[in-house]
mmCIF file of C-alpha atoms in Angstrom:
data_model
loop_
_atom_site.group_PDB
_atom_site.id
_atom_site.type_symbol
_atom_site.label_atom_id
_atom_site.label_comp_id
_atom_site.label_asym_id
_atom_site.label_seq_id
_atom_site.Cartn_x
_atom_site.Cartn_y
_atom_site.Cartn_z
ATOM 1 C CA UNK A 7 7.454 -3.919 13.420
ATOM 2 C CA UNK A 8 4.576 -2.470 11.444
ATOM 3 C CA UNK A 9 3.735 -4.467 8.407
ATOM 4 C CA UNK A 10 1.831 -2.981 4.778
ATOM 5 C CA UNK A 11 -0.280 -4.664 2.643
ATOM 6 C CA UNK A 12 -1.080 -2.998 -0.809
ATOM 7 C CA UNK A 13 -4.418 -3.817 -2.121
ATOM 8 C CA UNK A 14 -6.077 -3.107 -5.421
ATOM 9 C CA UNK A 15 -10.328 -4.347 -6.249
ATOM 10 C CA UNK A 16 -11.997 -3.922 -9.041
ATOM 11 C CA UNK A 17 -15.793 -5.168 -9.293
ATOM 12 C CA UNK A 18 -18.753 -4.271 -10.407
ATOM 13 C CA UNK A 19 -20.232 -1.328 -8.661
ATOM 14 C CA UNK A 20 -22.758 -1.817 -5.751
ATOM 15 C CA UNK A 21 -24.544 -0.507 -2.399
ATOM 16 C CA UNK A 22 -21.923 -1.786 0.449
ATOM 17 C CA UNK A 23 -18.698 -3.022 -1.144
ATOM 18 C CA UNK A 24 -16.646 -0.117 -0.152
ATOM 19 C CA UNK A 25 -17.964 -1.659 3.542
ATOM 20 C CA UNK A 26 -17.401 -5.011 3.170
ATOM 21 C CA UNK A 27 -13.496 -4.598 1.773
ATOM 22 C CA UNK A 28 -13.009 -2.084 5.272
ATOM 23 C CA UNK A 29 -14.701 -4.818 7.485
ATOM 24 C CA UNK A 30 -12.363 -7.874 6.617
ATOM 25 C CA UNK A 31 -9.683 -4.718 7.087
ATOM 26 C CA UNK A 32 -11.107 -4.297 10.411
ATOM 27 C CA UNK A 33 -11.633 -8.113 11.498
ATOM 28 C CA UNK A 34 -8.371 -8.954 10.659
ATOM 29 C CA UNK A 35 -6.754 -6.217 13.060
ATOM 30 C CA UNK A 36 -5.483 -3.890 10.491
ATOM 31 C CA UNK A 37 -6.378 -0.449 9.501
ATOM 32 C CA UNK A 38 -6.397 1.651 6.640
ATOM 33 C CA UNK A 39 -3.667 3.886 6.508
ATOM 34 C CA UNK A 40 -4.385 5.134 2.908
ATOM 35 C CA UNK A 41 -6.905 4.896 0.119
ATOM 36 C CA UNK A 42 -8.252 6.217 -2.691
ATOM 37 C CA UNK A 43 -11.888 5.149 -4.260
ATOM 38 C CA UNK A 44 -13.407 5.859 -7.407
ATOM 39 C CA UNK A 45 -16.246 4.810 -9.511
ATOM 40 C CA UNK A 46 -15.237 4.141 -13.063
ATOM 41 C CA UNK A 47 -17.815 3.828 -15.498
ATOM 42 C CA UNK A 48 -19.919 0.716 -13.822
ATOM 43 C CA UNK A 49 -17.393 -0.152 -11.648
ATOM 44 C CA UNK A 50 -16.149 -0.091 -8.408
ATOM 45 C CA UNK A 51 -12.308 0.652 -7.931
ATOM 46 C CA UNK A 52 -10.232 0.859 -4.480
ATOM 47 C CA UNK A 53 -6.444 0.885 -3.499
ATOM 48 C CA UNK A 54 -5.854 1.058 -0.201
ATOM 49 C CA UNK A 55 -2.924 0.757 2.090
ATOM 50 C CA UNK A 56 -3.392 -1.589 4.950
ATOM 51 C CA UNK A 57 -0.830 -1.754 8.447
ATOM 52 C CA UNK A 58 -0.760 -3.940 11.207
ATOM 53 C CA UNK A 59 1.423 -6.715 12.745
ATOM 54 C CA UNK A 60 2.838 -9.260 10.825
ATOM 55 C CA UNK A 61 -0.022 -11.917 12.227
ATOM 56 C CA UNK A 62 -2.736 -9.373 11.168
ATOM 57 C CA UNK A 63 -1.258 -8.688 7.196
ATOM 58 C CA UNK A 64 -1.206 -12.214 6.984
ATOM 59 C CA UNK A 65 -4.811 -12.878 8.530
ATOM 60 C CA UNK A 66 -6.040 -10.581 6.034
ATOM 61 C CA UNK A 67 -4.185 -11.994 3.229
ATOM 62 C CA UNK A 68 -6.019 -15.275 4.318
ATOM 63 C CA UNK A 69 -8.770 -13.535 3.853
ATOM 64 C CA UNK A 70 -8.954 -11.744 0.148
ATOM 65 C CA UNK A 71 -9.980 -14.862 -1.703
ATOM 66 C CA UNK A 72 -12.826 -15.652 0.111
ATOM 67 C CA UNK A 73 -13.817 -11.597 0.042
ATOM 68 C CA UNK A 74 -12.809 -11.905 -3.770
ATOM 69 C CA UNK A 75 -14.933 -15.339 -4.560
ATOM 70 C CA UNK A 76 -17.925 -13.598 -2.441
ATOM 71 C CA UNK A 77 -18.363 -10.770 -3.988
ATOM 72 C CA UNK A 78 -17.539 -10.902 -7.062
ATOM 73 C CA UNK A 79 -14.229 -8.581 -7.455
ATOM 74 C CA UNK A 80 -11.048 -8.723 -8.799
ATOM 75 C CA UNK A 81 -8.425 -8.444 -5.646
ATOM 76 C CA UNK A 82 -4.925 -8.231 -6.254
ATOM 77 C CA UNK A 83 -2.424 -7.435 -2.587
ATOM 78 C CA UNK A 84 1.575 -7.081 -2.445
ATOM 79 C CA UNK A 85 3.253 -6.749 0.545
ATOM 80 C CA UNK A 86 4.890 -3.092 1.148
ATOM 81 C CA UNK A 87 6.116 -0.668 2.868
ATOM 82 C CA UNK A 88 5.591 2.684 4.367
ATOM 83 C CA UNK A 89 6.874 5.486 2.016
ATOM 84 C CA UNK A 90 10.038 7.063 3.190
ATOM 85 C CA UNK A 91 10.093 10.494 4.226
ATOM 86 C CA UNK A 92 11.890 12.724 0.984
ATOM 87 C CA UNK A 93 12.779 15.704 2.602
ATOM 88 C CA UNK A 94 14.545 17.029 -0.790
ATOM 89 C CA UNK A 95 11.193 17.189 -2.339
ATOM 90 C CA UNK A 96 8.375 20.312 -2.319
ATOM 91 C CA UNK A 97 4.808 18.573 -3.502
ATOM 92 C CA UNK A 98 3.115 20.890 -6.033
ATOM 93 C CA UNK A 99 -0.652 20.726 -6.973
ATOM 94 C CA UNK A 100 -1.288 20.776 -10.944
ATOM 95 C CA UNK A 101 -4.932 21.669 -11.383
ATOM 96 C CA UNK A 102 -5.974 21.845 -15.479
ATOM 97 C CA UNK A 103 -8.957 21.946 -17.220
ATOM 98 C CA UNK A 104 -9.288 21.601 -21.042
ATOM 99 C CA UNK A 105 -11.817 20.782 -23.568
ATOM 100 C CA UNK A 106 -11.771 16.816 -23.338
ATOM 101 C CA UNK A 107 -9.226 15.309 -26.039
ATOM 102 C CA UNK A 108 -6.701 12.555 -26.531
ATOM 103 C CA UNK A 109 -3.231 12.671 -25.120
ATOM 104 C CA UNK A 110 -3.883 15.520 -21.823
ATOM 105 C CA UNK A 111 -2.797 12.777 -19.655
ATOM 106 C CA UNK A 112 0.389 11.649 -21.388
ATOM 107 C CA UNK A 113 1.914 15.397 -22.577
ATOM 108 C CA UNK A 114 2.003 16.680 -18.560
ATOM 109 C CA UNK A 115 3.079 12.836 -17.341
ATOM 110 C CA UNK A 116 5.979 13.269 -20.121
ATOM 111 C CA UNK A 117 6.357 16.725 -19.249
ATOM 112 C CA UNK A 118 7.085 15.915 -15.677
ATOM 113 C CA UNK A 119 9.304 12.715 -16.202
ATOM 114 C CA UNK A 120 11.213 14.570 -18.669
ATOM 115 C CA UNK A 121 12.615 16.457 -15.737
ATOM 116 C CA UNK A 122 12.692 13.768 -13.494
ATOM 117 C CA UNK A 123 9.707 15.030 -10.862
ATOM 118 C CA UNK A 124 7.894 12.456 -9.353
ATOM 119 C CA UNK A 125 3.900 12.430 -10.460
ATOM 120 C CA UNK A 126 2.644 11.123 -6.967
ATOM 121 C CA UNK A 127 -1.175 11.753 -7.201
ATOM 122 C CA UNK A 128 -3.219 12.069 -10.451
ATOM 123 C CA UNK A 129 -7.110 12.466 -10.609
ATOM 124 C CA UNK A 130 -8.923 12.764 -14.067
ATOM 125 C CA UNK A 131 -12.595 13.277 -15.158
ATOM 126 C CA UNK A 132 -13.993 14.262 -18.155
ATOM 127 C CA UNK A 133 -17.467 15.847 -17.813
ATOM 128 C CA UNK A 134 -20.161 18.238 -20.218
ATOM 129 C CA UNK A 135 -19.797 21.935 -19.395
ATOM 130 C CA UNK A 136 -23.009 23.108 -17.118
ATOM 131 C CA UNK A 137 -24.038 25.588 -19.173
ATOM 132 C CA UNK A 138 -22.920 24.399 -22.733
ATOM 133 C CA UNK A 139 -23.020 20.848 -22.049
ATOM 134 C CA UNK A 140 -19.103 20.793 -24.316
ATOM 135 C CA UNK A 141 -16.928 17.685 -23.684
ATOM 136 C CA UNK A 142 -14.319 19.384 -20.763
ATOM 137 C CA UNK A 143 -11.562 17.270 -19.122
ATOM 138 C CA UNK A 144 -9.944 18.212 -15.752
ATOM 139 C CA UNK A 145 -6.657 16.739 -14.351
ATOM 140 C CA UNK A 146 -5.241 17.476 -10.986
ATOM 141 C CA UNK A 147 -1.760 15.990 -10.026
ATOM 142 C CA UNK A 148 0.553 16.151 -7.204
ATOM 143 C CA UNK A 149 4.159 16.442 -8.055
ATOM 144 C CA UNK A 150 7.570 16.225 -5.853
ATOM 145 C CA UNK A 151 9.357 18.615 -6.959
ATOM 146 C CA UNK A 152 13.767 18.612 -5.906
ATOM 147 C CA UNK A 153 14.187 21.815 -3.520
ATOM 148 C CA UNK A 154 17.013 22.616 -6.228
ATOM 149 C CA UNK A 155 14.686 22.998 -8.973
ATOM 150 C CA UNK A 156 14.694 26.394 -10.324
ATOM 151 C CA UNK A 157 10.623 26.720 -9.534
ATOM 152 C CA UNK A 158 10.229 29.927 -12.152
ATOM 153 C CA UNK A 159 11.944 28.781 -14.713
ATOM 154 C CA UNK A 160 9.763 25.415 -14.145
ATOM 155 C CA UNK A 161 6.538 27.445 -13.912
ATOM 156 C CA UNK A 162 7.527 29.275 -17.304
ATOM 157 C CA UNK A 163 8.075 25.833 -19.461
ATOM 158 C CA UNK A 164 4.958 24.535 -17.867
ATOM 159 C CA UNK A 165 2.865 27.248 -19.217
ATOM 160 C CA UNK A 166 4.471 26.999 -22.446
ATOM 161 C CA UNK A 167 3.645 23.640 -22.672
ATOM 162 C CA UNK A 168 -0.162 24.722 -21.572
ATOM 163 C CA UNK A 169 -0.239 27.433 -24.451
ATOM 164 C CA UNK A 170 1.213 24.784 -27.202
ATOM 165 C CA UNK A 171 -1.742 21.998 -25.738
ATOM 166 C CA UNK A 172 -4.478 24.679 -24.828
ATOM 167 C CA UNK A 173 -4.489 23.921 -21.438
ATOM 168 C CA UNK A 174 -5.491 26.432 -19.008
ATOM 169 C CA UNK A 175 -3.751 25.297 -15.719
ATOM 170 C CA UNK A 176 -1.789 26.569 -12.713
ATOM 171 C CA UNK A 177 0.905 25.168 -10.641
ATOM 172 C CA UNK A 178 1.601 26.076 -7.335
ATOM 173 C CA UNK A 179 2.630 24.529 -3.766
ATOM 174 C CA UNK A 180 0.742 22.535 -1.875
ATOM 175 C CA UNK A 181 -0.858 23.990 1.395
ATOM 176 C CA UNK A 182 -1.391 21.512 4.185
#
């Protein structure tokens, strides 16, 4: 049976980490089977989702201190598993761009739990405009939306929201 290991670094950024954390992936007879890497700030941040046989998790297990001690990072792994197929639920992309202020992130994460739909993706970055140079923030989220959600009454209170934060954002199902 296939095993998961979850695994979270966090280091300071530098040429060939991203490499090295893959390789002791790949030498302990796992593979990546999801990931998402970011730079934030100075610093170098990876999940990633590892599967192999119960002998290979554990070999690489065995190995994260060392990689840890090594190179410097912060490595934290749980055991998991792989997600369960939710048939019930239609993923939605949220793409929003506003100029950059507190509290974006929190009003559409409270929007979203306050009708129970998952959040299962977020991506953030706040940037200068290119031609006025003005503080902008953009946010794009995945959300798993129940099949019996009523989608345009959804799509209404979500652009009310947008209005009452001066958001401008759309919503609308994801495409392969």
């Amino acid at each position: 049976m296939k095993q998961y290991l979850a695994i979270s670094v966090l280091g300071k950024e530098r040429p060939g980490l991203l490499r090295e954390v893959t390789r002791a992936v790949l030498d302990s007879g796992c593979q990546v089977k999801d990931s998402r890497m970011t730079l934030l700030g100075e610093e170098f941040a990876l999940q990633l989702l590892a599967g192999g046989s119960w002998n290979n998790i554990a070999r690489l297990e065995a190995m994260l201190p060392r990689l840890e001690e090594t190179l410097e990072l912060e490595i934290t792994a749980h055991r998991s598993h792989e997600r369960p197929s939710r048939q019930e639920l239609i993923p939605y992309a949220i793409d929003a761009i506003a100029a950059d202020r507190a509290g974006i992130v929190h009003h559409l994460a409270d929007f979203f739990i306050e009708r129970e739909i998952q959040i299962s993706e977020m991506s953030t970055r706040a940037y200068p405009a290119p031609q006025t140079g003005a503080p902008l923030f953009a946010i794009q989220m995945v959300v798993a939306i129940p099949t019996d959600t009523a989608i345009a009454a959804l799509r209404e209170e979500f652009m009310d929201l947008c209005d009452r934060i001066n958001l401008d954002a759309i919503i609308e199902p994801m495409k392969n």
